[in-house]
Structures are given as structure tokens and as C-alpha cells.
Amino acid sequence: MKSLSSRTVRTALVAVAAGALVLTGCSENKGKTSGTDSKKDQEEASVQSKAVVYEDAAASTGPAKEVAGAKSGGTVTVYQEAGLSHLDPGQIYVSDAGQVANLLFRGLTNFQEDGKGNVSVVGDLATDSGTSSEGGKTWKFTLKDGVEDQNGNVITSADIRHSVERLYAKFIFDGPTYLQTWLSGADYRKALPDGGYGSKHLPASVLDTPDDKTVIFHFDTARPDLPQTLAMPGYTIVPEKTDTKEKYDKAPVSTGPYKISEYKLGKSLKLVKNTNWDPKTDSVRHQYVDGYDFSFGITESTQTKRLIADQGVSKSAIQLTGSVDATQIQDVVSDAATNKRTIKGYQPYVMVLAFNLDRVKNKAVRDAVTYAVNSKSLIAGEGGAYGGDVAPNLFAPTLPGYEAKYDPYGRLTNPSGNIAEAKKLLADVPAAEKKLVFAYANTEQGQRRKVAIEDALTKVGIDVVAKEVDGASYYEQIGKLDNPYDIYISGWGQDWPSPGTVVTPVYDGDQVADGAPNYSHIDDPKVQELIKKALTQEPTEAAATWKEAHHYILEKINPSAPLWYTKQLQLYGSNIGGARYSTESSYIDVNNLFLKS
């Protein structure tokens, strides 16, 4: 999916992204995670791996189901520490921007959830979730009537084509690449170097728009996950008439219920109602509040203090992708009234310490670091049992194929690190190879992680050179192929319930590129072979292949040291109504919010 953003992974979403999309189930408001019973929490998380349902036209027709007790009016204040990574849809793969994207942008499809952990795909701009033929190689979508952008321009198939083709342009480097590679292969940019801005376009045999209302995708193999792929924020629509290329990232045009009225990069963002959004065409979103005021640069500790106090504008405030500050968790959960204003859930993210394989070439060093890292200390900085659980491997409990006892580096046995084993592996390693440059985000959370990593690695004789990176551009910086760092913490969550949405984007050699989530730059023939094999198999058959790939990656290559699985604990003000945990984003569900007074 995505990288986690503020907590902080690429949310993709992560995130990510980013970050950004992931399936993590939890019931409304209180959620299902106990926060203190890891085994119980992981059992709940495993339920979240169930398949997504593709819905028909009836379920895709608006307006969205009314939220009980909802009222109109008022402005929601949004607290966020780091600024947004991107606002150009094609660049969104981190969870912070993914949250905002659901307020601003629409795609052919979208995820719909019921607040009980059930997720489906509905038509958003399309009349339904799509119709496949030729064994899943061809997908047809028909656009709804009368959907307009914020300027009153009707969305047509030409806008869909443009939104797809612009993803081939070089200035789009930070978003998902599923659709492009499925249509045109790993070197997709060569198929359309100018991104469709010139006279050349993708042939009708790949992407066909026979009339204003019809969009047809043609693939060389079955793509049963396409409706879920198109529901990602990175595949929402950029109207052709208003595309400003690189400049679009700062001033995008809305197709959703809200539009941008003011954006001060890294400081603030104000959203107001998009009067050209028609609720009758949207079965997912609402437009209860008049707008959203985002304040960036507000640390998680300050966010938490304000929301606990619950005074003034904070009564109508939420955390976007931030969480309750680790040092204040007990203050929140021990007070019944405050605890009622929280959402809790098991997230799909696996936090890892990624190795830049272009620089850290000695596997003995990578293995030593993996043994040395202190998951217990890192999790303490995230809020202890409320913030996460020790990760023994690279698959999260929310993912089909998760093996709770698969622990090749003894993370569960030695959550504080195996110092003796690490020192043994480093005994004959030259001093130069034991000097590692560690990149960390300049946030409160990043500082805590820095201290934990430095402490653990120094104990085994590794010289850690810590380099601070801007929190808003953290994933962009570590995503550069020529980045000057050896190790960096990153996180990834499934885009939908399939190991392929973890292994392919993060460990596929075809994804070694600037902006791609293959942060370790792993490019191994055996992994490539297993990925290609799994992608041609049915899910039940592919499970064994993904398992083989997972074991091979972690044991034979070790591109990333597993650290912890993330949990979410967010706080909101007493005047916020409709708050619930989103099983799709793993954060507060921004689609249902209203103000009580």
C-alpha cells in the first residue's frame, strides 16, 4: 500500500505514504485492540486479511449512507507534525497525503467500509467496480453522468486517459507503479516518454477510450486486483484542462467534497467546500463540515496535550496521521472520559531498518545489525504495548500468509537484541565496514528512534554517524538511488490483502528506481523468479511461493531488519462526531466526520 507517514512510514502511506491502501480492521470508536495483549491483538488482526468485495452499481450510487446524529457546519482543526509530502495525486504514496486525498480527489473506484472491519470496492467516478473479460485481462469502466471538477468541467474518459498517461512522465516519481507496469512493463516510461503531453498516446490495445464515458484497460495477463489498485490515492484523477505538470503538486484541482482555499507549504492548509461536488454521485464521502484547517509543525506531544486539555479549537480537532505521544499514553487511557475520545487499531505496517545494499554489501554486517537492534527500546518510544509489537519477520499479522513463529533472527527470544551474536559476526569485519551512516527524520519520534538505534549498534562496536533529514521529505530522500545513507528506518503496509503488495513493491528488482519503495535496492534473480511465478498463480497456490520468497529474502539476503509491527492510538476533541477507525487507511476515518455543535 503505502508507507506509514507520521508514525512514520511511507503510507505509501506509505504512510508511507505513505503513508497509501491498507486493510486493518477495527470496530467503530473503541476498536478491537486491547493495546496490552499482543497475542489477542494479532488474532484480531488476522481477521482483517479477508478478501475485499467488489460491488455493483447499486452500492456505487450516492449519496453515502448518513452518519447517525450528523450535523452540518463548522470547521475541523487538524494537527500534524510534518508537512505533506505531495498533493499531486500521481505522487501520493504516503499515508498523510493519502488521508487528505480522500477529501480532495476521486478515482475510478474507491474503498467503502462499514465500521465493522468489512471493506468493499465501489465505483467512484465509475458506475461500478468494473467489469472484467478475457479471464481478467480486460477491464471496462463506465463513467457516471455529470461528475464535475471544482471548476465545473465535466470529467470524461479523456481525463482518465490523461491521468494514467501523465504517470509515465519523469516528474512523477513518488507514487505507486502497479498500473503503469501492468500496462507497459517495468520500463514503462519508454512506452510514453513525454507522459502523453505531446501527440503520442498509449495505443487502444493498451488503454482504450472509445467514447466520453468508457475506459477500457487491456493487460497481457489477468489483473484481478485492478479495482483495488485504482482505489489508491495515487490513481485519482487530474483533469486534463487544469494540469500544470510540476506545479500541480502545490495547487491541485479538486474532484472531491472539498477544495484548497489556501496552502502554505509546510505551515498550513485550508480546505473549503467544493460546491461542484454532487453527493448523489458519491457513495463514500460526506460534506458535513464547512472545511478543514490543517496546522503543520505541531509535535505529537503538543497535539496530545492540546487534545487532552480539550479547550477552544482543540474540542473540534483531530490527529491526521499522528498518534498519542508515547509519554502521555497512560494519561489518556487511564482517564475514562479521555479514553472515550480515542480510536485504536492494529495497523498493517512492518517497521524495518532498511540496508542500502549499494553501500552495506557485507551480509555479516547486515546480520549483525539485525541481531543487535533493540525492538523493545524502539517500541517503548512508540508507546509500548499500545504502540506496537516485536516483529520477527517482514510480514504483518494483517497479511495472508503471516507466520507468527517465523523468527530467523531470534527477535521474539531476544527483543532487546542479541549482543553476543552480533559481536561474533563482526569479529573479523574491517573497521571501515563497521561505520554506518544512519538517516533519521527531524521529528520527536525520529529523535527517539535515533537514540535507540545508536545505543544498540554502539554496544556491538558499530560506529553510527547519524544524519538528520527533514520529516516532510524523509521518504523522498531515502528513496533516492544515490542517497548517502547506509541504514534508515522505513515501514510498509499492504495495499490490499496479498503478500504480492508487500514483496513486489519493496523487494522486486524491477522497483529499483528513484522514488520507488525498494529502499534497500535489492535486485536478486531468485526473488525475481519467485515474484513472477507467484503473480501467475491463484492466491491459494501463490501462498506457498510468497512464503518461499519471504524466507529467501530474509535469510539469504537480509535487506531489512524487522523491528516492530505498529498499532494506532489517536485522540480527537469532544466536539468531533462520527469518529471511527478506518479499516482502509488505519487512521481516523475522515469521510464521516462532523461537529456536534
mmCIF file of N, CA, C and O in Angstrom, residues 3 170 286 334:
data_model
loop_
_atom_site.group_PDB
_atom_site.id
_atom_site.type_symbol
_atom_site.label_atom_id
_atom_site.label_comp_id
_atom_site.label_asym_id
_atom_site.label_seq_id
_atom_site.Cartn_x
_atom_site.Cartn_y
_atom_site.Cartn_z
ATOM 1 N N SER A 3 3.391 3.630 2.536
ATOM 2 C CA SER A 3 4.301 3.785 3.625
ATOM 3 C C SER A 3 3.574 4.538 4.702
ATOM 4 O O SER A 3 2.670 5.285 4.439
ATOM 5 N N LYS A 170 8.557 11.846 -16.370
ATOM 6 C CA LYS A 170 9.667 11.754 -15.428
ATOM 7 C C LYS A 170 9.415 12.521 -14.131
ATOM 8 O O LYS A 170 9.951 12.165 -13.081
ATOM 9 N N HIS A 286 -18.817 12.331 2.622
ATOM 10 C CA HIS A 286 -19.802 13.299 3.098
ATOM 11 C C HIS A 286 -19.195 14.703 3.039
ATOM 12 O O HIS A 286 -17.994 14.871 2.842
ATOM 13 N N SER A 334 -5.874 6.003 31.013
ATOM 14 C CA SER A 334 -6.281 5.823 32.415
ATOM 15 C C SER A 334 -7.451 6.712 32.807
ATOM 16 O O SER A 334 -8.078 6.508 33.849
#
